[in-house]
PDB file of C-alpha atoms in Angstrom:
ATOM      1  CA  UNK A   1      58.725 -57.486 -48.017  1.00  0.00           C
ATOM      2  CA  UNK A   2      61.078 -54.647 -47.472  1.00  0.00           C
ATOM      3  CA  UNK A   3      61.701 -54.269 -51.339  1.00  0.00           C
ATOM      4  CA  UNK A   4      58.039 -54.094 -52.126  1.00  0.00           C
ATOM      5  CA  UNK A   5      57.562 -51.262 -49.159  1.00  0.00           C
ATOM      6  CA  UNK A   6      60.691 -49.388 -50.779  1.00  0.00           C
ATOM      7  CA  UNK A   7      58.868 -49.049 -53.936  1.00  0.00           C
ATOM      8  CA  UNK A   8      55.633 -47.404 -52.893  1.00  0.00           C
ATOM      9  CA  UNK A   9      55.093 -44.022 -51.424  1.00  0.00           C
ATOM     10  CA  UNK A  10      51.213 -44.452 -50.538  1.00  0.00           C
ATOM     11  CA  UNK A  11      51.053 -47.634 -48.484  1.00  0.00           C
ATOM     12  CA  UNK A  12      47.902 -48.808 -46.416  1.00  0.00           C
ATOM     13  CA  UNK A  13      47.893 -51.551 -43.598  1.00  0.00           C
ATOM     14  CA  UNK A  14      44.315 -52.416 -43.400  1.00  0.00           C
ATOM     15  CA  UNK A  15      43.445 -53.187 -39.850  1.00  0.00           C
ATOM     16  CA  UNK A  16      40.453 -55.369 -38.261  1.00  0.00           C
ATOM     17  CA  UNK A  17      42.037 -55.481 -34.772  1.00  0.00           C
ATOM     18  CA  UNK A  18      41.691 -59.201 -35.471  1.00  0.00           C
ATOM     19  CA  UNK A  19      44.583 -61.659 -34.404  1.00  0.00           C
ATOM     20  CA  UNK A  20      45.937 -61.611 -38.068  1.00  0.00           C
ATOM     21  CA  UNK A  21      46.216 -57.891 -38.592  1.00  0.00           C
ATOM     22  CA  UNK A  22      47.497 -57.295 -35.177  1.00  0.00           C
ATOM     23  CA  UNK A  23      50.200 -59.796 -35.831  1.00  0.00           C
ATOM     24  CA  UNK A  24      50.854 -58.042 -39.382  1.00  0.00           C
ATOM     25  CA  UNK A  25      50.924 -54.658 -37.753  1.00  0.00           C
ATOM     26  CA  UNK A  26      53.558 -55.866 -35.157  1.00  0.00           C
ATOM     27  CA  UNK A  27      55.543 -57.514 -37.801  1.00  0.00           C
ATOM     28  CA  UNK A  28      55.898 -54.647 -39.762  1.00  0.00           C
ATOM     29  CA  UNK A  29      56.861 -52.012 -36.978  1.00  0.00           C
ATOM     30  CA  UNK A  30      60.033 -50.888 -38.505  1.00  0.00           C
ATOM     31  CA  UNK A  31      57.696 -49.749 -41.468  1.00  0.00           C
ATOM     32  CA  UNK A  32      55.359 -47.966 -39.426  1.00  0.00           C
ATOM     33  CA  UNK A  33      56.595 -44.399 -40.394  1.00  0.00           C
ATOM     34  CA  UNK A  34      55.993 -45.283 -44.345  1.00  0.00           C
ATOM     35  CA  UNK A  35      52.541 -46.670 -44.017  1.00  0.00           C
ATOM     36  CA  UNK A  36      49.100 -45.598 -42.759  1.00  0.00           C
ATOM     37  CA  UNK A  37      46.836 -47.659 -40.653  1.00  0.00           C
ATOM     38  CA  UNK A  38      43.190 -47.684 -41.871  1.00  0.00           C
ATOM     39  CA  UNK A  39      40.258 -49.256 -39.835  1.00  0.00           C
ATOM     40  CA  UNK A  40      36.565 -49.239 -40.701  1.00  0.00           C
ATOM     41  CA  UNK A  41      34.366 -48.455 -37.685  1.00  0.00           C
ATOM     42  CA  UNK A  42      31.088 -50.204 -38.860  1.00  0.00           C
ATOM     43  CA  UNK A  43      29.312 -48.238 -36.132  1.00  0.00           C
ATOM     44  CA  UNK A  44      28.367 -51.282 -34.424  1.00  0.00           C
ATOM     45  CA  UNK A  45      31.861 -52.646 -33.064  1.00  0.00           C
ATOM     46  CA  UNK A  46      32.337 -54.667 -30.052  1.00  0.00           C
ATOM     47  CA  UNK A  47      33.630 -52.669 -26.919  1.00  0.00           C
ATOM     48  CA  UNK A  48      36.716 -55.004 -27.044  1.00  0.00           C
ATOM     49  CA  UNK A  49      37.625 -54.196 -30.500  1.00  0.00           C
ATOM     50  CA  UNK A  50      37.207 -50.443 -29.870  1.00  0.00           C
ATOM     51  CA  UNK A  51      39.650 -51.060 -26.996  1.00  0.00           C
ATOM     52  CA  UNK A  52      42.368 -52.899 -29.076  1.00  0.00           C
ATOM     53  CA  UNK A  53      41.894 -50.162 -31.879  1.00  0.00           C
ATOM     54  CA  UNK A  54      42.715 -47.369 -29.443  1.00  0.00           C
ATOM     55  CA  UNK A  55      45.879 -49.186 -28.460  1.00  0.00           C
ATOM     56  CA  UNK A  56      46.897 -49.269 -32.047  1.00  0.00           C
ATOM     57  CA  UNK A  57      45.829 -45.593 -32.473  1.00  0.00           C
ATOM     58  CA  UNK A  58      48.076 -44.493 -29.837  1.00  0.00           C
ATOM     59  CA  UNK A  59      51.315 -46.606 -31.080  1.00  0.00           C
ATOM     60  CA  UNK A  60      51.171 -45.712 -34.758  1.00  0.00           C
ATOM     61  CA  UNK A  61      52.146 -42.204 -36.275  1.00  0.00           C
ATOM     62  CA  UNK A  62      49.422 -42.387 -38.982  1.00  0.00           C
ATOM     63  CA  UNK A  63      45.969 -43.619 -38.463  1.00  0.00           C
ATOM     64  CA  UNK A  64      42.626 -43.154 -40.286  1.00  0.00           C
ATOM     65  CA  UNK A  65      39.341 -44.287 -39.078  1.00  0.00           C
ATOM     66  CA  UNK A  66      36.738 -44.845 -41.916  1.00  0.00           C
ATOM     67  CA  UNK A  67      32.850 -44.789 -41.287  1.00  0.00           C
ATOM     68  CA  UNK A  68      31.190 -48.042 -42.571  1.00  0.00           C
ATOM     69  CA  UNK A  69      27.719 -47.066 -41.123  1.00  0.00           C
ATOM     70  CA  UNK A  70      26.232 -50.630 -40.656  1.00  0.00           C
ATOM     71  CA  UNK A  71      23.038 -49.256 -39.085  1.00  0.00           C
ATOM     72  CA  UNK A  72      22.223 -47.292 -42.376  1.00  0.00           C
ATOM     73  CA  UNK A  73      23.293 -50.527 -44.572  1.00  0.00           C
ATOM     74  CA  UNK A  74      20.767 -52.754 -42.546  1.00  0.00           C
ATOM     75  CA  UNK A  75      18.053 -50.231 -42.621  1.00  0.00           C
ATOM     76  CA  UNK A  76      18.262 -50.125 -46.481  1.00  0.00           C
ATOM     77  CA  UNK A  77      19.159 -54.069 -47.164  1.00  0.00           C
ATOM     78  CA  UNK A  78      17.964 -55.891 -43.979  1.00  0.00           C
ATOM     79  CA  UNK A  79      19.534 -57.809 -41.358  1.00  0.00           C
ATOM     80  CA  UNK A  80      22.385 -60.164 -42.288  1.00  0.00           C
ATOM     81  CA  UNK A  81      21.622 -63.874 -42.510  1.00  0.00           C
ATOM     82  CA  UNK A  82      23.527 -67.041 -43.542  1.00  0.00           C
ATOM     83  CA  UNK A  83      20.121 -67.992 -45.052  1.00  0.00           C
ATOM     84  CA  UNK A  84      18.161 -65.778 -46.894  1.00  0.00           C
ATOM     85  CA  UNK A  85      14.646 -66.710 -47.993  1.00  0.00           C
ATOM     86  CA  UNK A  86      12.815 -65.501 -51.172  1.00  0.00           C
ATOM     87  CA  UNK A  87      10.241 -63.892 -49.035  1.00  0.00           C
ATOM     88  CA  UNK A  88      12.777 -61.784 -47.169  1.00  0.00           C
ATOM     89  CA  UNK A  89      14.366 -60.032 -50.368  1.00  0.00           C
ATOM     90  CA  UNK A  90      13.150 -56.586 -51.621  1.00  0.00           C
ATOM     91  CA  UNK A  91      10.826 -58.316 -54.220  1.00  0.00           C
ATOM     92  CA  UNK A  92       9.663 -60.581 -51.437  1.00  0.00           C
ATOM     93  CA  UNK A  93       8.711 -57.849 -49.039  1.00  0.00           C
ATOM     94  CA  UNK A  94       6.539 -56.442 -51.561  1.00  0.00           C
ATOM     95  CA  UNK A  95       4.728 -59.674 -51.575  1.00  0.00           C
ATOM     96  CA  UNK A  96       3.984 -60.158 -47.999  1.00  0.00           C
ATOM     97  CA  UNK A  97       7.357 -60.838 -46.563  1.00  0.00           C
ATOM     98  CA  UNK A  98       7.851 -59.919 -42.762  1.00  0.00           C
ATOM     99  CA  UNK A  99      11.487 -58.848 -42.553  1.00  0.00           C
ATOM    100  CA  UNK A 100      14.132 -57.770 -44.963  1.00  0.00           C
ATOM    101  CA  UNK A 101      17.373 -59.807 -45.039  1.00  0.00           C
ATOM    102  CA  UNK A 102      20.614 -59.728 -46.780  1.00  0.00           C
ATOM    103  CA  UNK A 103      23.453 -62.387 -47.148  1.00  0.00           C
ATOM    104  CA  UNK A 104      26.674 -62.227 -44.802  1.00  0.00           C
ATOM    105  CA  UNK A 105      29.049 -61.334 -47.564  1.00  0.00           C
ATOM    106  CA  UNK A 106      26.786 -58.591 -48.999  1.00  0.00           C
ATOM    107  CA  UNK A 107      26.571 -57.018 -45.658  1.00  0.00           C
ATOM    108  CA  UNK A 108      30.139 -57.074 -45.060  1.00  0.00           C
ATOM    109  CA  UNK A 109      31.057 -55.826 -48.408  1.00  0.00           C
ATOM    110  CA  UNK A 110      28.661 -52.900 -47.982  1.00  0.00           C
ATOM    111  CA  UNK A 111      29.749 -51.951 -44.295  1.00  0.00           C
ATOM    112  CA  UNK A 112      33.595 -52.650 -44.845  1.00  0.00           C
ATOM    113  CA  UNK A 113      34.921 -53.426 -48.110  1.00  0.00           C
ATOM    114  CA  UNK A 114      33.522 -50.866 -50.207  1.00  0.00           C
ATOM    115  CA  UNK A 115      34.036 -47.873 -47.837  1.00  0.00           C
ATOM    116  CA  UNK A 116      37.757 -49.039 -47.649  1.00  0.00           C
ATOM    117  CA  UNK A 117      38.161 -49.564 -51.161  1.00  0.00           C
ATOM    118  CA  UNK A 118      36.864 -46.113 -51.996  1.00  0.00           C
ATOM    119  CA  UNK A 119      39.119 -44.405 -49.334  1.00  0.00           C
ATOM    120  CA  UNK A 120      41.967 -46.651 -50.889  1.00  0.00           C
ATOM    121  CA  UNK A 121      41.236 -44.699 -54.115  1.00  0.00           C
ATOM    122  CA  UNK A 122      40.819 -41.386 -52.656  1.00  0.00           C
ATOM    123  CA  UNK A 123      43.875 -41.295 -50.855  1.00  0.00           C
ATOM    124  CA  UNK A 124      45.893 -42.853 -54.012  1.00  0.00           C
ATOM    125  CA  UNK A 125      47.265 -45.827 -52.182  1.00  0.00           C
ATOM    126  CA  UNK A 126      49.517 -48.137 -54.429  1.00  0.00           C
ATOM    127  CA  UNK A 127      50.180 -50.841 -51.923  1.00  0.00           C
ATOM    128  CA  UNK A 128      47.753 -52.448 -49.675  1.00  0.00           C
ATOM    129  CA  UNK A 129      48.929 -54.632 -46.858  1.00  0.00           C
ATOM    130  CA  UNK A 130      46.775 -57.173 -45.280  1.00  0.00           C
ATOM    131  CA  UNK A 131      46.819 -60.006 -42.713  1.00  0.00           C
ATOM    132  CA  UNK A 132      45.506 -62.731 -45.417  1.00  0.00           C
ATOM    133  CA  UNK A 133      46.790 -66.190 -44.663  1.00  0.00           C
ATOM    134  CA  UNK A 134      46.489 -68.909 -47.498  1.00  0.00           C
ATOM    135  CA  UNK A 135      45.117 -71.001 -44.799  1.00  0.00           C
ATOM    136  CA  UNK A 136      42.038 -68.810 -44.183  1.00  0.00           C
ATOM    137  CA  UNK A 137      38.621 -70.014 -45.016  1.00  0.00           C
ATOM    138  CA  UNK A 138      37.365 -66.577 -46.082  1.00  0.00           C
ATOM    139  CA  UNK A 139      39.886 -64.622 -48.142  1.00  0.00           C
ATOM    140  CA  UNK A 140      39.993 -62.382 -51.204  1.00  0.00           C
ATOM    141  CA  UNK A 141      40.890 -64.158 -54.500  1.00  0.00           C
ATOM    142  CA  UNK A 142      44.251 -62.375 -54.532  1.00  0.00           C
ATOM    143  CA  UNK A 143      47.781 -63.225 -53.530  1.00  0.00           C
ATOM    144  CA  UNK A 144      50.808 -61.531 -52.189  1.00  0.00           C
ATOM    145  CA  UNK A 145      52.375 -59.611 -55.308  1.00  0.00           C
ATOM    146  CA  UNK A 146      49.155 -59.382 -57.281  1.00  0.00           C
ATOM    147  CA  UNK A 147      48.273 -55.900 -58.972  1.00  0.00           C
ATOM    148  CA  UNK A 148      44.649 -55.217 -58.955  1.00  0.00           C
ATOM    149  CA  UNK A 149      43.437 -51.982 -60.449  1.00  0.00           C
ATOM    150  CA  UNK A 150      46.879 -50.513 -60.153  1.00  0.00           C
ATOM    151  CA  UNK A 151      47.237 -51.220 -56.541  1.00  0.00           C
ATOM    152  CA  UNK A 152      49.728 -53.883 -55.409  1.00  0.00           C
ATOM    153  CA  UNK A 153      48.818 -56.298 -52.452  1.00  0.00           C
ATOM    154  CA  UNK A 154      51.247 -57.471 -49.837  1.00  0.00           C
ATOM    155  CA  UNK A 155      50.170 -60.437 -47.331  1.00  0.00           C
ATOM    156  CA  UNK A 156      53.505 -60.787 -44.868  1.00  0.00           C
ATOM    157  CA  UNK A 157      51.486 -63.587 -43.286  1.00  0.00           C
ATOM    158  CA  UNK A 158      50.572 -65.505 -46.279  1.00  0.00           C
ATOM    159  CA  UNK A 159      52.407 -68.713 -45.461  1.00  0.00           C
ATOM    160  CA  UNK A 160      51.819 -68.509 -41.779  1.00  0.00           C
ATOM    161  CA  UNK A 161      49.310 -71.028 -39.746  1.00  0.00           C
ATOM    162  CA  UNK A 162      46.866 -69.810 -37.084  1.00  0.00           C
ATOM    163  CA  UNK A 163      49.389 -71.381 -34.737  1.00  0.00           C
ATOM    164  CA  UNK A 164      52.171 -69.334 -36.186  1.00  0.00           C
ATOM    165  CA  UNK A 165      50.111 -66.050 -35.567  1.00  0.00           C
ATOM    166  CA  UNK A 166      49.078 -66.875 -31.881  1.00  0.00           C
ATOM    167  CA  UNK A 167      52.900 -67.836 -31.010  1.00  0.00           C
ATOM    168  CA  UNK A 168      54.074 -64.544 -32.434  1.00  0.00           C
ATOM    169  CA  UNK A 169      51.570 -62.338 -30.738  1.00  0.00           C
ATOM    170  CA  UNK A 170      52.477 -64.396 -27.357  1.00  0.00           C
ATOM    171  CA  UNK A 171      56.038 -63.621 -28.073  1.00  0.00           C
ATOM    172  CA  UNK A 172      55.408 -59.822 -28.919  1.00  0.00           C
ATOM    173  CA  UNK A 173      53.131 -59.615 -25.644  1.00  0.00           C
ATOM    174  CA  UNK A 174      50.321 -58.402 -27.731  1.00  0.00           C
ATOM    175  CA  UNK A 175      46.892 -58.075 -26.050  1.00  0.00           C
ATOM    176  CA  UNK A 176      43.970 -59.840 -28.032  1.00  0.00           C
ATOM    177  CA  UNK A 177      40.387 -58.872 -27.752  1.00  0.00           C
ATOM    178  CA  UNK A 178      38.533 -60.837 -24.990  1.00  0.00           C
ATOM    179  CA  UNK A 179      36.336 -62.455 -27.743  1.00  0.00           C
ATOM    180  CA  UNK A 180      39.101 -64.974 -28.651  1.00  0.00           C
ATOM    181  CA  UNK A 181      38.262 -66.934 -25.707  1.00  0.00           C
ATOM    182  CA  UNK A 182      35.404 -68.394 -27.517  1.00  0.00           C
ATOM    183  CA  UNK A 183      34.749 -66.991 -30.551  1.00  0.00           C
ATOM    184  CA  UNK A 184      36.611 -68.099 -33.845  1.00  0.00           C
ATOM    185  CA  UNK A 185      37.108 -64.886 -35.632  1.00  0.00           C
ATOM    186  CA  UNK A 186      37.478 -60.891 -35.178  1.00  0.00           C
ATOM    187  CA  UNK A 187      33.721 -59.918 -35.364  1.00  0.00           C
ATOM    188  CA  UNK A 188      32.966 -56.587 -37.156  1.00  0.00           C
ATOM    189  CA  UNK A 189      29.580 -55.893 -35.850  1.00  0.00           C
ATOM    190  CA  UNK A 190      28.072 -56.779 -32.220  1.00  0.00           C
ATOM    191  CA  UNK A 191      24.596 -56.844 -33.533  1.00  0.00           C
ATOM    192  CA  UNK A 192      25.580 -59.224 -36.536  1.00  0.00           C
ATOM    193  CA  UNK A 193      22.964 -61.871 -37.141  1.00  0.00           C
ATOM    194  CA  UNK A 194      25.020 -64.001 -39.664  1.00  0.00           C
ATOM    195  CA  UNK A 195      28.022 -65.791 -39.401  1.00  0.00           C
ATOM    196  CA  UNK A 196      26.561 -68.390 -37.375  1.00  0.00           C
ATOM    197  CA  UNK A 197      29.813 -70.640 -37.284  1.00  0.00           C
ATOM    198  CA  UNK A 198      31.720 -67.922 -34.989  1.00  0.00           C
ATOM    199  CA  UNK A 199      30.548 -68.958 -31.778  1.00  0.00           C
ATOM    200  CA  UNK A 200      28.837 -65.686 -30.991  1.00  0.00           C
ATOM    201  CA  UNK A 201      25.611 -66.691 -28.991  1.00  0.00           C
ATOM    202  CA  UNK A 202      27.601 -68.226 -25.945  1.00  0.00           C
ATOM    203  CA  UNK A 203      29.896 -65.003 -25.767  1.00  0.00           C
ATOM    204  CA  UNK A 204      27.152 -62.451 -26.104  1.00  0.00           C
ATOM    205  CA  UNK A 205      25.377 -64.339 -23.443  1.00  0.00           C
ATOM    206  CA  UNK A 206      28.198 -64.140 -21.173  1.00  0.00           C
ATOM    207  CA  UNK A 207      29.654 -60.878 -21.652  1.00  0.00           C
ATOM    208  CA  UNK A 208      26.912 -58.781 -23.622  1.00  0.00           C
ATOM    209  CA  UNK A 209      23.420 -60.132 -22.283  1.00  0.00           C
ATOM    210  CA  UNK A 210      21.447 -56.920 -23.704  1.00  0.00           C
ATOM    211  CA  UNK A 211      22.960 -57.515 -27.133  1.00  0.00           C
ATOM    212  CA  UNK A 212      22.514 -61.503 -26.694  1.00  0.00           C
ATOM    213  CA  UNK A 213      18.527 -60.589 -26.335  1.00  0.00           C
ATOM    214  CA  UNK A 214      18.611 -58.641 -29.657  1.00  0.00           C
ATOM    215  CA  UNK A 215      20.552 -61.485 -31.221  1.00  0.00           C
ATOM    216  CA  UNK A 216      18.276 -64.210 -30.185  1.00  0.00           C
ATOM    217  CA  UNK A 217      15.314 -61.952 -31.117  1.00  0.00           C
ATOM    218  CA  UNK A 218      16.734 -61.607 -35.036  1.00  0.00           C
ATOM    219  CA  UNK A 219      17.613 -65.247 -35.041  1.00  0.00           C
ATOM    220  CA  UNK A 220      14.176 -65.909 -34.074  1.00  0.00           C
ATOM    221  CA  UNK A 221      12.904 -63.775 -36.805  1.00  0.00           C
ATOM    222  CA  UNK A 222      15.281 -65.678 -39.258  1.00  0.00           C
ATOM    223  CA  UNK A 223      13.900 -68.995 -38.095  1.00  0.00           C
ATOM    224  CA  UNK A 224      10.513 -67.873 -38.546  1.00  0.00           C
ATOM    225  CA  UNK A 225      11.179 -66.720 -42.075  1.00  0.00           C
ATOM    226  CA  UNK A 226      12.995 -69.574 -43.170  1.00  0.00           C
ATOM    227  CA  UNK A 227      10.813 -72.308 -41.500  1.00  0.00           C
ATOM    228  CA  UNK A 228       8.194 -72.567 -44.154  1.00  0.00           C
ATOM    229  CA  UNK A 229      10.501 -72.703 -47.117  1.00  0.00           C
ATOM    230  CA  UNK A 230      12.764 -75.408 -45.367  1.00  0.00           C
ATOM    231  CA  UNK A 231       9.417 -77.482 -44.729  1.00  0.00           C
ATOM    232  CA  UNK A 232       8.535 -76.987 -48.486  1.00  0.00           C
ATOM    233  CA  UNK A 233      12.353 -77.899 -49.435  1.00  0.00           C
ATOM    234  CA  UNK A 234      12.078 -81.055 -47.182  1.00  0.00           C
ATOM    235  CA  UNK A 235       8.985 -82.322 -48.939  1.00  0.00           C
ATOM    236  CA  UNK A 236      10.577 -81.765 -52.276  1.00  0.00           C
ATOM    237  CA  UNK A 237      13.366 -83.777 -51.269  1.00  0.00           C
ATOM    238  CA  UNK A 238      11.744 -86.732 -49.709  1.00  0.00           C
ATOM    239  CA  UNK A 239      10.606 -89.698 -51.153  1.00  0.00           C
ATOM    240  CA  UNK A 240       7.017 -88.467 -51.551  1.00  0.00           C
ATOM    241  CA  UNK A 241       7.930 -85.567 -53.106  1.00  0.00           C
ATOM    242  CA  UNK A 242      10.862 -86.604 -55.550  1.00  0.00           C
ATOM    243  CA  UNK A 243      10.068 -86.960 -59.062  1.00  0.00           C
ATOM    244  CA  UNK A 244      10.930 -90.479 -60.064  1.00  0.00           C
ATOM    245  CA  UNK A 245      10.172 -90.168 -63.676  1.00  0.00           C
ATOM    246  CA  UNK A 246       8.058 -92.558 -65.976  1.00  0.00           C
ATOM    247  CA  UNK A 247       6.817 -95.834 -64.296  1.00  0.00           C
TER     248      UNK A 247
END
């Protein structure tokens, strides 16, 4: 890791304020003066995330905040959903659809990854440091040491487990955002209506009831939009609807 850092003058540490990026940040403490911490403010961050980010901002010598502008992304492309029915696409909306939707990955790319990637190019970054681990379910198709579009990638935690991360954070005395008490990951957006497997509903209901109501309204809208398609699908895959071929 030290040799890689020494080769570069323009280094970006990409922070999400989740457990992995916080562990990576503290692991690289001796290199703080050589790198810049970049964080994308989606415009809809959890208050808990903002608190964690402010603690980091006060610690590191170089910090850049990037505007992700999630409200504008949703206004243009629709609310995020883990199931997007054809009636909720732009073409579907012109044919009578009730609510525009986009898949979870597209929303995250438009809100977080594209603004971040654009800023890396603008700032002439040659090394990107991330908290990506090999055991992560959602990760970029890159490995530590890879070079893409002239930028090298360094993943100091690549061989760590989730347990390794939590142990390190405890040893370092790093305070994690409160949502880790029940959520499985670091959520970029408070009002996100996708990522149904992250345990959001129970946490919002307990700590952010107003946003919980908005979240449920969006889920209800998604359920209504998806319901007819699921019903048609179930008929198609049932014994009555399946094509059994020549008799």
